[in-house]
Short mmCIF file of C-alpha atoms in Angstrom, two decimals:
data_model
loop_
_atom_site.label_atom_id
_atom_site.label_comp_id
_atom_site.label_asym_id
_atom_site.label_seq_id
_atom_site.Cartn_x
_atom_site.Cartn_y
_atom_site.Cartn_z
CA UNK S 818 163.01 240.31 -158.80
CA UNK S 819 163.21 243.99 -159.19
CA UNK S 820 160.39 246.22 -160.21
CA UNK S 821 161.91 246.98 -163.60
CA UNK S 822 162.24 243.24 -164.43
CA UNK S 823 158.65 242.56 -163.23
CA UNK S 824 157.40 245.58 -165.54
CA UNK S 825 159.43 244.09 -168.33
CA UNK S 826 157.87 240.66 -167.90
CA UNK S 827 154.28 242.04 -167.78
CA UNK S 828 154.98 244.00 -171.08
CA UNK S 829 156.27 240.82 -172.90
CA UNK S 830 153.23 238.97 -171.64
CA UNK S 831 151.04 241.69 -172.72
CA UNK S 832 152.55 241.73 -176.32
CA UNK S 833 152.22 238.01 -176.66
CA UNK S 834 148.61 238.17 -175.58
CA UNK S 835 147.90 240.91 -178.29
CA UNK S 836 149.51 238.96 -180.92
CA UNK S 837 147.30 235.66 -180.10
CA UNK S 838 144.23 237.89 -180.07
CA UNK S 839 145.04 239.42 -183.41
CA UNK S 840 145.77 235.96 -184.80
CA UNK S 841 142.43 234.63 -183.44
CA UNK S 842 140.68 237.74 -184.85
CA UNK S 843 142.03 237.11 -188.30
CA UNK S 844 141.18 233.49 -188.22
CA UNK S 845 137.47 234.29 -187.29
CA UNK S 846 137.25 236.76 -190.21
CA UNK S 847 138.80 234.14 -192.64
CA UNK S 848 136.19 231.48 -191.36
CA UNK S 849 133.24 233.95 -191.76
CA UNK S 850 134.28 234.83 -195.34
CA UNK S 851 133.76 231.25 -196.42
CA UNK S 852 135.31 227.79 -196.50
CA UNK S 853 137.21 228.53 -199.77
CA UNK S 854 139.76 230.62 -197.91
CA UNK S 855 140.40 228.46 -194.96
CA UNK S 856 143.34 226.76 -196.63
CA UNK S 857 145.10 230.13 -196.28
CA UNK S 858 145.00 229.82 -192.44
CA UNK S 859 148.00 227.62 -192.25
CA UNK S 860 150.22 229.95 -194.28
CA UNK S 861 148.86 233.59 -193.71
CA UNK S 862 147.67 233.81 -190.21
CA UNK S 863 149.79 231.58 -188.09
CA UNK S 864 153.21 232.21 -189.28
CA UNK S 865 155.85 230.55 -187.19
CA UNK S 866 157.68 232.77 -184.79
CA UNK S 867 160.46 231.72 -182.46
CA UNK S 868 159.98 233.33 -178.97
CA UNK S 869 163.14 235.27 -177.69
CA UNK S 870 164.76 233.89 -174.56
CA UNK S 871 163.21 236.86 -172.62
CA UNK S 872 159.65 236.12 -173.75
CA UNK S 873 160.21 232.39 -173.06
CA UNK S 874 161.52 233.09 -169.53
CA UNK S 875 158.61 235.29 -168.95
CA UNK S 876 156.01 232.61 -169.85
CA UNK S 877 157.80 229.77 -167.92
CA UNK S 878 158.12 232.08 -164.67
CA UNK S 879 154.48 233.02 -164.81
CA UNK S 880 152.12 231.77 -162.15
CA UNK S 881 149.58 230.39 -164.83
CA UNK S 882 152.22 228.31 -166.44
CA UNK S 883 153.60 226.95 -163.24
CA UNK S 884 150.19 225.99 -162.06
CA UNK S 885 149.29 224.36 -165.45
CA UNK S 886 152.51 222.37 -165.41
CA UNK S 887 152.04 221.23 -161.85
CA UNK S 888 148.47 220.04 -162.50
CA UNK S 889 149.22 218.41 -165.77
CA UNK S 890 152.37 216.53 -164.46
CA UNK S 891 150.36 215.20 -161.55
CA UNK S 892 147.70 213.92 -163.88
CA UNK S 893 150.18 212.09 -166.05
CA UNK S 894 151.85 210.53 -162.97
CA UNK S 895 148.68 209.36 -161.57
CA UNK S 896 147.57 207.87 -164.95
CA UNK S 897 150.84 205.95 -165.19
CA UNK S 898 150.46 204.45 -161.66
CA UNK S 899 146.85 203.17 -162.47
CA UNK S 900 148.16 200.25 -164.53
CA UNK S 901 151.18 197.93 -164.38
CA UNK S 902 152.34 197.77 -167.93
CA UNK S 903 155.06 195.07 -167.13
CA UNK S 904 152.52 192.52 -165.86
CA UNK S 905 153.23 189.08 -167.32
CA UNK S 906 150.22 187.05 -167.84
CA UNK S 907 152.20 183.92 -168.83
CA UNK S 908 153.13 183.53 -165.09
CA UNK S 909 151.37 180.81 -162.93
CA UNK S 910 149.21 181.96 -160.15
CA UNK S 911 151.42 180.59 -157.45
CA UNK S 912 154.41 182.60 -158.91
CA UNK S 913 152.34 185.74 -158.86
CA UNK S 914 151.50 185.11 -155.05
CA UNK S 915 155.16 184.48 -154.31
CA UNK S 916 155.96 187.94 -155.85
CA UNK S 917 153.42 189.64 -153.59
CA UNK S 918 154.85 188.07 -150.54
CA UNK S 919 158.22 189.82 -151.38
CA UNK S 920 158.95 193.23 -149.78
CA UNK S 921 158.26 194.31 -146.21
CA UNK S 922 155.47 192.01 -144.67
CA UNK S 923 154.54 190.94 -141.14
CA UNK S 924 152.03 188.32 -139.90
CA UNK S 925 150.97 185.16 -141.58
CA UNK S 926 148.05 184.02 -143.75
CA UNK S 927 144.88 185.97 -143.27
CA UNK S 928 146.47 188.31 -140.79
CA UNK S 929 149.34 189.35 -142.84
CA UNK S 930 150.43 193.10 -142.94
CA UNK S 931 152.10 194.41 -146.05
CA UNK S 932 153.88 197.76 -146.65
CA UNK S 933 152.51 199.23 -149.98
CA UNK S 934 153.80 202.92 -149.93
CA UNK S 935 156.27 205.09 -148.22
CA UNK S 936 156.13 208.84 -148.68
CA UNK S 937 159.06 211.29 -148.06
CA UNK S 938 159.73 214.61 -149.75
CA UNK S 939 163.24 215.94 -149.69
CA UNK S 940 162.24 219.44 -149.80
CA UNK S 941 159.60 219.38 -147.08
CA UNK S 942 159.86 216.28 -144.97
CA UNK S 943 163.68 216.57 -144.19
CA UNK S 944 164.51 216.73 -140.56
CA UNK S 945 160.70 217.20 -139.62
CA UNK S 946 158.73 214.91 -137.21
CA UNK S 947 155.40 213.77 -138.06
CA UNK S 948 152.71 214.97 -135.51
CA UNK S 949 149.46 213.77 -136.87
CA UNK S 950 148.05 211.53 -139.72
CA UNK S 951 144.47 211.37 -141.19
CA UNK S 952 142.89 209.78 -144.19
CA UNK S 953 140.32 211.69 -146.22
CA UNK S 954 136.83 210.61 -145.50
CA UNK S 955 135.81 211.50 -149.03
CA UNK S 956 138.84 210.30 -151.20
CA UNK S 957 140.28 206.90 -150.01
CA UNK S 958 143.56 207.58 -151.95
CA UNK S 959 144.30 210.83 -150.05
CA UNK S 960 145.90 211.13 -146.62
CA UNK S 961 147.62 214.04 -144.81
CA UNK S 962 150.51 214.31 -142.40
CA UNK S 963 151.39 217.33 -140.22
CA UNK S 964 154.86 218.09 -139.29
CA UNK S 965 157.00 220.05 -136.85
CA UNK S 966 159.75 222.49 -137.80
CA UNK S 967 163.04 221.86 -139.45
CA UNK S 968 165.67 223.24 -137.20
CA UNK S 969 168.09 223.54 -139.92
CA UNK S 970 165.85 225.57 -142.23
CA UNK S 971 164.93 228.84 -140.29
CA UNK S 972 163.53 230.47 -143.39
CA UNK S 973 161.19 227.64 -144.17
CA UNK S 974 157.60 227.70 -142.50
CA UNK S 975 157.74 226.17 -138.99
CA UNK S 976 154.76 223.88 -139.50
CA UNK S 977 153.64 222.18 -142.73
CA UNK S 978 150.80 219.79 -143.73
CA UNK S 979 151.33 217.55 -146.73
CA UNK S 980 148.55 215.83 -148.34
CA UNK S 981 149.76 212.57 -150.17
CA UNK S 982 148.05 210.61 -152.92
CA UNK S 983 148.55 206.84 -152.99
CA UNK S 984 148.71 207.15 -156.74
CA UNK S 985 151.37 209.91 -156.71
CA UNK S 986 154.64 208.44 -155.10
CA UNK S 987 157.22 211.12 -155.40
CA UNK S 988 155.62 214.29 -154.23
CA UNK S 989 152.67 215.57 -152.25
CA UNK S 990 149.33 216.36 -153.89
CA UNK S 991 149.10 219.66 -151.64
CA UNK S 992 151.57 221.30 -149.29
CA UNK S 993 150.20 223.76 -146.60
CA UNK S 994 152.15 226.11 -144.42
CA UNK S 995 151.77 227.68 -141.01
CA UNK S 996 153.95 230.05 -138.95
CA UNK S 997 154.09 227.63 -135.93
CA UNK S 998 154.61 223.84 -135.61
CA UNK S 999 151.57 221.93 -136.39
CA UNK S 1000 150.81 219.44 -133.64
CA UNK S 1001 147.60 218.03 -135.02
CA UNK S 1002 145.54 218.04 -138.09
CA UNK S 1003 142.65 216.33 -139.76
CA UNK S 1004 140.26 216.26 -142.63
CA UNK S 1005 136.79 217.84 -141.98
CA UNK S 1006 134.32 214.88 -142.36
CA UNK S 1007 131.68 217.23 -143.42
CA UNK S 1008 133.62 219.46 -145.88
CA UNK S 1009 136.07 217.36 -147.85
CA UNK S 1010 138.11 220.30 -149.07
CA UNK S 1011 138.76 221.66 -145.60
CA UNK S 1012 141.68 220.63 -143.14
CA UNK S 1013 141.66 221.59 -139.66
CA UNK S 1014 144.96 222.00 -137.66
CA UNK S 1015 146.31 222.92 -134.19
CA UNK S 1016 149.56 224.75 -133.74
CA UNK S 1017 152.12 225.12 -130.91
CA UNK S 1018 151.36 228.84 -130.88
CA UNK S 1019 147.74 227.98 -129.72
CA UNK S 1020 146.15 228.83 -133.12
CA UNK S 1021 143.56 226.68 -134.73
CA UNK S 1022 144.11 226.75 -138.42
CA UNK S 1023 141.90 226.13 -141.53
CA UNK S 1024 143.23 225.11 -144.99
CA UNK S 1025 141.33 224.71 -148.11
CA UNK S 1026 142.63 222.39 -150.92
CA UNK S 1027 141.11 224.90 -153.57
CA UNK S 1028 143.18 227.73 -152.13
CA UNK S 1029 146.91 228.46 -151.71
CA UNK S 1030 149.20 226.91 -149.17
CA UNK S 1031 148.48 229.55 -146.45
CA UNK S 1032 145.56 229.01 -144.01
CA UNK S 1033 142.35 230.52 -145.16
CA UNK S 1034 141.19 231.09 -141.64
CA UNK S 1035 143.11 231.02 -138.26
CA UNK S 1036 142.13 232.03 -134.67
CA UNK S 1037 143.75 235.18 -133.31
CA UNK S 1038 146.75 234.92 -130.89
CA UNK S 1039 145.35 237.52 -128.60
CA UNK S 1040 142.23 237.84 -126.69
CA UNK S 1041 139.76 234.83 -126.96
CA UNK S 1042 140.99 231.28 -127.66
CA UNK S 1043 144.14 229.37 -126.90
CA UNK S 1044 147.31 230.65 -125.64
CA UNK S 1045 149.02 227.44 -124.97
CA UNK S 1046 149.83 224.56 -127.57
CA UNK S 1047 146.80 222.88 -129.09
CA UNK S 1048 147.54 219.08 -129.23
CA UNK S 1049 144.08 217.88 -129.93
CA UNK S 1050 141.22 219.08 -132.35
CA UNK S 1051 138.04 217.26 -133.48
CA UNK S 1052 134.99 218.07 -135.66
CA UNK S 1053 131.69 216.90 -134.19
CA UNK S 1054 128.05 217.35 -134.96
CA UNK S 1055 126.21 216.75 -138.25
CA UNK S 1056 126.46 217.89 -141.79
CA UNK S 1057 124.35 221.05 -141.13
CA UNK S 1058 125.46 221.90 -137.54
CA UNK S 1059 128.99 221.14 -136.69
CA UNK S 1060 131.76 222.55 -134.56
CA UNK S 1061 135.48 222.45 -134.35
CA UNK S 1062 136.55 221.38 -130.84
CA UNK S 1063 140.02 222.29 -129.77
CA UNK S 1064 141.97 221.58 -126.46
CA UNK S 1065 145.04 223.19 -125.32
CA UNK S 1066 147.57 222.06 -122.64
CA UNK S 1067 146.45 224.77 -120.13
CA UNK S 1068 142.95 222.94 -119.99
CA UNK S 1069 141.15 225.31 -122.21
CA UNK S 1070 138.48 223.71 -124.47
CA UNK S 1071 136.87 225.82 -127.20
CA UNK S 1072 134.25 225.30 -129.73
CA UNK S 1073 134.47 227.02 -133.06
CA UNK S 1074 132.33 227.65 -136.00
CA UNK S 1075 133.89 226.70 -139.33
CA UNK S 1076 132.75 229.93 -140.92
CA UNK S 1077 134.11 232.13 -138.20
CA UNK S 1078 137.46 231.57 -136.26
CA UNK S 1079 137.64 235.20 -134.70
CA UNK S 1080 136.40 234.07 -131.56
CA UNK S 1081 134.99 230.85 -130.03
CA UNK S 1082 131.34 230.09 -129.71
CA UNK S 1083 131.90 228.18 -126.55
CA UNK S 1084 134.80 227.83 -124.18
CA UNK S 1085 135.51 225.83 -120.90
CA UNK S 1086 138.53 225.65 -118.51
CA UNK S 1087 139.11 221.96 -117.35
CA UNK S 1088 140.20 221.74 -113.88
CA UNK S 1089 141.21 218.72 -111.86
CA UNK S 1090 138.34 217.54 -109.34
CA UNK S 1091 138.95 217.44 -105.66
CA UNK S 1092 140.63 215.92 -103.66
CA UNK S 1093 143.50 216.58 -106.07
CA UNK S 1094 146.30 218.73 -104.69
CA UNK S 1095 146.23 221.25 -107.57
CA UNK S 1096 143.50 222.26 -109.90
CA UNK S 1097 145.71 222.48 -112.90
CA UNK S 1098 144.81 219.87 -115.56
CA UNK S 1099 146.96 219.51 -118.64
CA UNK S 1100 145.25 217.52 -121.43
CA UNK S 1101 147.33 215.67 -123.96
CA UNK S 1102 144.45 214.04 -126.04
CA UNK S 1103 140.74 214.30 -126.57
CA UNK S 1104 138.16 211.72 -127.85
CA UNK S 1105 134.35 211.94 -128.54
CA UNK S 1106 132.08 208.93 -128.72
CA UNK S 1107 130.22 208.32 -131.93
CA UNK S 1108 126.77 209.00 -130.52
CA UNK S 1109 127.10 212.01 -128.25
CA UNK S 1110 128.92 215.15 -129.29
CA UNK S 1111 128.34 216.76 -125.95
CA UNK S 1112 130.46 214.39 -123.93
CA UNK S 1113 134.20 213.62 -124.35
CA UNK S 1114 137.23 212.17 -122.54
CA UNK S 1115 140.64 213.88 -122.19
CA UNK S 1116 143.86 212.14 -121.24
CA UNK S 1117 146.15 214.07 -119.02
CA UNK S 1118 149.93 214.46 -118.26
CA UNK S 1119 149.40 212.97 -114.90
CA UNK S 1120 147.90 209.55 -116.43
CA UNK S 1121 144.32 209.94 -115.42
CA UNK S 1122 141.63 210.03 -118.10
CA UNK S 1123 138.75 212.32 -117.18
CA UNK S 1124 135.16 212.43 -118.47
CA UNK S 1125 133.96 215.96 -119.56
CA UNK S 1126 130.71 217.63 -120.50
CA UNK S 1127 130.47 220.57 -123.01
CA UNK S 1128 127.40 221.75 -121.31
CA UNK S 1129 125.48 221.56 -118.08
CA UNK S 1130 123.38 218.43 -117.54
CA UNK S 1131 121.45 216.79 -114.93
CA UNK S 1132 123.77 216.02 -111.90
CA UNK S 1133 126.88 217.37 -113.61
CA UNK S 1134 127.97 220.75 -114.65
CA UNK S 1135 129.93 221.72 -117.73
CA UNK S 1136 133.59 220.62 -117.46
CA UNK S 1137 135.15 217.72 -115.85
CA UNK S 1138 132.74 215.32 -114.18
CA UNK S 1139 133.98 215.12 -110.72
CA UNK S 1140 131.97 211.92 -109.99
CA UNK S 1141 134.15 209.53 -111.90
CA UNK S 1142 137.69 209.30 -113.37
CA UNK S 1143 139.60 206.48 -115.09
CA UNK S 1144 142.87 205.83 -113.26
CA UNK S 1145 145.47 203.23 -114.19
CA UNK S 1146 148.19 204.80 -116.19
CA UNK S 1147 151.38 205.92 -114.36
CA UNK S 1148 152.61 208.38 -117.22
CA UNK S 1149 151.06 210.87 -119.53
CA UNK S 1150 148.34 209.42 -121.71
CA UNK S 1151 149.31 209.88 -125.28
CA UNK S 1152 146.00 208.76 -126.93
CA UNK S 1153 142.20 208.06 -126.33
CA UNK S 1154 140.15 206.19 -128.87
CA UNK S 1155 136.45 205.24 -128.60
CA UNK S 1156 135.19 202.20 -130.37
CA UNK S 1157 133.56 202.88 -133.64
CA UNK S 1158 130.49 201.18 -132.64
CA UNK S 1159 129.45 200.18 -136.16
CA UNK S 1160 127.79 196.79 -135.74
CA UNK S 1161 124.88 194.63 -134.39
CA UNK S 1162 126.08 194.92 -130.71
CA UNK S 1163 126.81 198.27 -129.33
CA UNK S 1164 130.39 198.45 -128.22
CA UNK S 1165 130.70 202.34 -128.21
CA UNK S 1166 131.43 202.32 -124.41
CA UNK S 1167 134.64 200.67 -124.99
CA UNK S 1168 137.78 202.93 -124.85
CA UNK S 1169 141.54 202.32 -125.76
CA UNK S 1170 144.29 204.49 -124.15
CA UNK S 1171 147.95 204.40 -124.73
CA UNK S 1172 150.64 205.97 -122.45
CA UNK S 1173 154.34 206.46 -121.89
CA UNK S 1174 154.07 203.92 -119.07
CA UNK S 1175 154.62 201.30 -121.82
CA UNK S 1176 151.02 200.07 -121.78
CA UNK S 1177 147.79 200.16 -123.66
CA UNK S 1178 144.59 199.88 -121.61
CA UNK S 1179 141.08 198.81 -122.48
CA UNK S 1180 138.29 200.74 -120.52
CA UNK S 1181 134.52 200.58 -120.20
CA UNK S 1182 133.28 204.12 -120.03
CA UNK S 1183 130.20 204.89 -118.09
CA UNK S 1184 127.26 206.55 -119.99
CA UNK S 1185 127.22 210.29 -119.23
CA UNK S 1186 123.69 210.07 -118.09
CA UNK S 1187 124.48 207.51 -115.35
CA UNK S 1188 124.61 209.15 -111.95
CA UNK S 1189 125.06 206.28 -109.65
CA UNK S 1190 128.47 205.91 -107.64
CA UNK S 1191 130.69 203.29 -108.75
CA UNK S 1192 131.38 200.32 -106.36
CA UNK S 1193 132.46 196.73 -106.64
CA UNK S 1194 134.68 194.98 -108.96
CA UNK S 1195 136.82 197.38 -111.11
CA UNK S 1196 136.73 200.31 -108.54
CA UNK S 1197 139.78 201.88 -107.13
CA UNK S 1198 137.87 203.78 -104.65
CA UNK S 1199 134.72 206.17 -104.94
CA UNK S 1200 134.52 207.51 -108.48
CA UNK S 1201 137.81 205.83 -109.63
CA UNK S 1202 137.48 203.22 -112.44
CA UNK S 1203 140.17 200.68 -113.23
CA UNK S 1204 140.74 199.31 -116.64
CA UNK S 1205 139.28 196.07 -117.95
CA UNK S 1206 142.35 194.89 -119.43
CA UNK S 1207 145.83 196.13 -119.93
CA UNK S 1208 148.41 195.20 -122.68
CA UNK S 1209 152.03 195.84 -121.36
CA UNK S 1210 154.48 196.46 -124.18
CA UNK S 1211 158.28 196.74 -124.38
CA UNK S 1212 158.51 200.33 -125.03
CA UNK S 1213 156.48 203.40 -124.71
CA UNK S 1214 153.37 203.42 -126.67
CA UNK S 1215 152.66 206.62 -128.54
CA UNK S 1216 149.32 205.81 -130.26
CA UNK S 1217 146.76 203.10 -130.33
CA UNK S 1218 143.48 202.97 -132.45
CA UNK S 1219 140.54 200.64 -133.16
CA UNK S 1220 139.90 199.25 -136.44
CA UNK S 1221 137.06 200.89 -138.08
CA UNK S 1222 135.44 197.71 -139.30
CA UNK S 1223 136.73 194.71 -137.15
CA UNK S 1224 135.30 194.93 -133.56
CA UNK S 1225 138.13 193.22 -131.79
CA UNK S 1226 141.13 194.51 -133.69
CA UNK S 1227 143.20 197.40 -132.78
CA UNK S 1228 146.73 198.64 -133.69
CA UNK S 1229 149.43 200.45 -131.68
CA UNK S 1230 152.86 202.10 -132.50
CA UNK S 1231 155.74 202.44 -130.04
CA UNK S 1232 158.95 204.06 -129.35
CA UNK S 1233 160.92 201.26 -130.84
CA UNK S 1234 159.49 201.73 -134.29
CA UNK S 1235 157.04 198.67 -134.21
CA UNK S 1236 153.41 198.63 -135.52
CA UNK S 1237 151.48 196.07 -133.82
CA UNK S 1238 148.05 194.57 -134.65
CA UNK S 1239 145.94 193.04 -132.02
CA UNK S 1240 142.84 190.96 -132.04
CA UNK S 1241 141.33 190.61 -128.51
CA UNK S 1242 138.89 187.78 -129.61
CA UNK S 1243 141.98 185.62 -130.73
CA UNK S 1244 144.80 186.60 -128.26
CA UNK S 1245 145.12 189.08 -125.43
CA UNK S 1246 148.85 188.48 -124.52
CA UNK S 1247 150.52 188.83 -127.87
CA UNK S 1248 149.77 190.80 -130.95
CA UNK S 1249 148.61 188.84 -134.05
CA UNK S 1250 150.92 190.71 -136.39
CA UNK S 1251 153.98 192.90 -136.05
CA UNK S 1252 155.80 195.04 -138.52
CA UNK S 1253 158.26 197.87 -138.69
CA UNK S 1254 158.46 200.31 -141.58
CA UNK S 1255 161.29 199.70 -144.08
CA UNK S 1256 164.11 202.20 -143.35
CA UNK S 1257 164.96 204.91 -145.84
CA UNK S 1258 168.33 204.53 -147.73
CA UNK S 1259 169.63 207.94 -146.28
CA UNK S 1260 167.67 207.75 -143.03
CA UNK S 1261 169.25 207.82 -139.67
CA UNK S 1262 169.30 204.58 -137.71
CA UNK S 1263 168.50 204.02 -134.16
CA UNK S 1264 167.35 207.43 -133.11
CA UNK S 1265 164.85 207.80 -136.01
CA UNK S 1266 162.89 204.63 -135.53
CA UNK S 1267 160.17 205.85 -133.05
CA UNK S 1268 156.62 205.99 -134.52
CA UNK S 1269 154.27 208.66 -133.25
CA UNK S 1270 150.93 208.19 -134.91
CA UNK S 1271 148.71 205.40 -136.33
CA UNK S 1272 145.52 205.97 -138.40
CA UNK S 1273 143.08 203.60 -140.03
CA UNK S 1274 141.37 204.26 -143.42
CA UNK S 1275 137.81 204.69 -142.34
CA UNK S 1276 135.78 203.23 -145.30
CA UNK S 1277 137.16 199.82 -145.85
CA UNK S 1278 139.39 199.44 -142.92
CA UNK S 1279 141.99 197.63 -144.95
CA UNK S 1280 144.81 200.33 -144.85
CA UNK S 1281 146.49 202.03 -142.11
CA UNK S 1282 149.38 204.72 -142.15
CA UNK S 1283 151.90 205.39 -139.52
CA UNK S 1284 154.73 207.99 -139.18
CA UNK S 1285 157.23 209.11 -136.62
CA UNK S 1286 160.39 210.98 -135.79
CA UNK S 1287 162.06 210.62 -139.24
CA UNK S 1288 159.57 212.32 -141.12
CA UNK S 1289 158.55 209.34 -143.38
CA UNK S 1290 154.89 208.32 -143.79
CA UNK S 1291 154.30 204.69 -144.33
CA UNK S 1292 150.99 202.90 -145.49
CA UNK S 1293 150.35 199.29 -144.79
CA UNK S 1294 147.64 196.92 -146.02
CA UNK S 1295 146.21 194.25 -143.84
CA UNK S 1296 144.94 190.92 -144.56
CA UNK S 1297 141.14 189.89 -144.48
CA UNK S 1298 141.00 188.88 -140.89
CA UNK S 1299 142.42 192.36 -139.69
CA UNK S 1300 140.47 194.71 -141.98
CA UNK S 1301 137.84 194.88 -144.99
CA UNK S 1302 134.24 194.46 -145.01
CA UNK S 1303 134.21 191.14 -147.00
CA UNK S 1304 134.49 188.44 -144.15
CA UNK S 1305 132.74 190.37 -141.39
CA UNK S 1306 130.50 188.17 -139.20
CA UNK S 1307 128.07 189.03 -136.49
CA UNK S 1308 129.57 186.73 -134.10
CA UNK S 1309 132.58 188.94 -133.98
CA UNK S 1310 130.89 191.62 -132.10
CA UNK S 1311 129.15 189.08 -129.83
CA UNK S 1312 132.62 187.51 -129.03
CA UNK S 1313 133.95 190.94 -128.11
CA UNK S 1314 130.88 191.57 -125.83
CA UNK S 1315 131.26 188.11 -124.09
CA UNK S 1316 134.86 188.80 -123.54
CA UNK S 1317 134.25 192.16 -121.93
CA UNK S 1318 131.51 190.68 -119.76
CA UNK S 1319 133.74 187.71 -118.72
CA UNK S 1320 136.51 190.03 -117.79
CA UNK S 1321 134.02 192.34 -115.78
CA UNK S 1322 132.72 189.34 -113.91
CA UNK S 1323 136.06 187.73 -113.23
CA UNK S 1324 138.10 190.86 -112.92
CA UNK S 1325 141.25 189.13 -114.43
CA UNK S 1326 143.20 190.34 -117.24
CA UNK S 1327 144.39 188.02 -119.89
CA UNK S 1328 141.26 185.93 -120.80
CA UNK S 1329 142.27 184.22 -124.10
CA UNK S 1330 139.18 182.14 -124.79
CA UNK S 1331 135.61 183.31 -125.54
#
């Protein structure tokens, strides 16, 4: 739009504003003169006038009108979704149950999995790959997905984050942009309006749902911070003292304050401990336990999982702990996930890892304070720990995550497009439920099935979301034996503990009874 057109629009808006102000002033004068003259308002003050096409276009194109229209239509769409106006109350109960069974489902009985939503935006999701998913810790209906670049749209932003609402089907609630591919993103658990992301350029980005689509803060590309892709970020600490921890593929780990991303508050360079042939360590994922924000695990490209300390402590310096490593994967580790540890028995030392070697492994992690060397069952040599259990799959496993409420349940997604749910207290050889997202009508077939990420909704643990190479985000709901707090029993935690103790004692994978 030329400058002359902009000036013309501004002039029109100003004229309309003056007319409205004059009418309001006249109305106030009439009201102040007495009730007897209020009848004249409808005829004298507010005479009807048709806007010219120029005036109409100026109003419709204004930012205020666009914002108002976007907000209003979202409110109406969400209101329409709250209630099914076509519900037929004359149906028998069993007929309603049969209807619920229709659609994309997997598993049986109380371990059923049902697809409830699939999100895809033609404008922003097309030809992009999902790189991260996260549910909002504050609003259960909100979830975000980060996306890589669309190679056929060079003028669009390379990286985007879309925040979807389960009550808004056809378009995202928010869309945020970045100048580089977004490789990871998550909601801040301490500030519900903030979203933290890591980019291929090495930047750590901060978006605010109250602001526009651009990041409100970002780390510099030069000087301090990361210069390699950031595949892992996390927010650790408490409500009043928390930090963003980011990790890039050159082994740099940085701690940032949410208020200032100009330079990191702390930084570490992770190196492979001896007797490794090279010092280079390339982290692919990062995980913190629930109880200790100073200790974390990183999965590496070589397949080893290393314990790391943010600060010096007794018997160990900051960085990689050279005394112990978790060796078992033969390919890059794609995810590491600590057990949520919310229950009568502490299972916070159990860790799941997934890898491109077609397996998921269950580990028991040593407490960071323990300084004794490892020996006996489960050791692969001095300082090397073998997994407790391993789950061999039929394709590469890109992600695995514990259920936030059920102690023995975890989920995984693979390169063949399957979402699997496991309950190790029931079965350790086969998943208890298995499902694949329904294909989009215009989606590609074989090459677009791969699923990259899986995330549970943290409060209730009834929903989980997955997405992959075709850019569509799918939300599933699980049955009462796989999620939800209604049927929780204390024995579930003790059963997992007994299983772990038995596997430790016997040293055999595949124990099916407890």
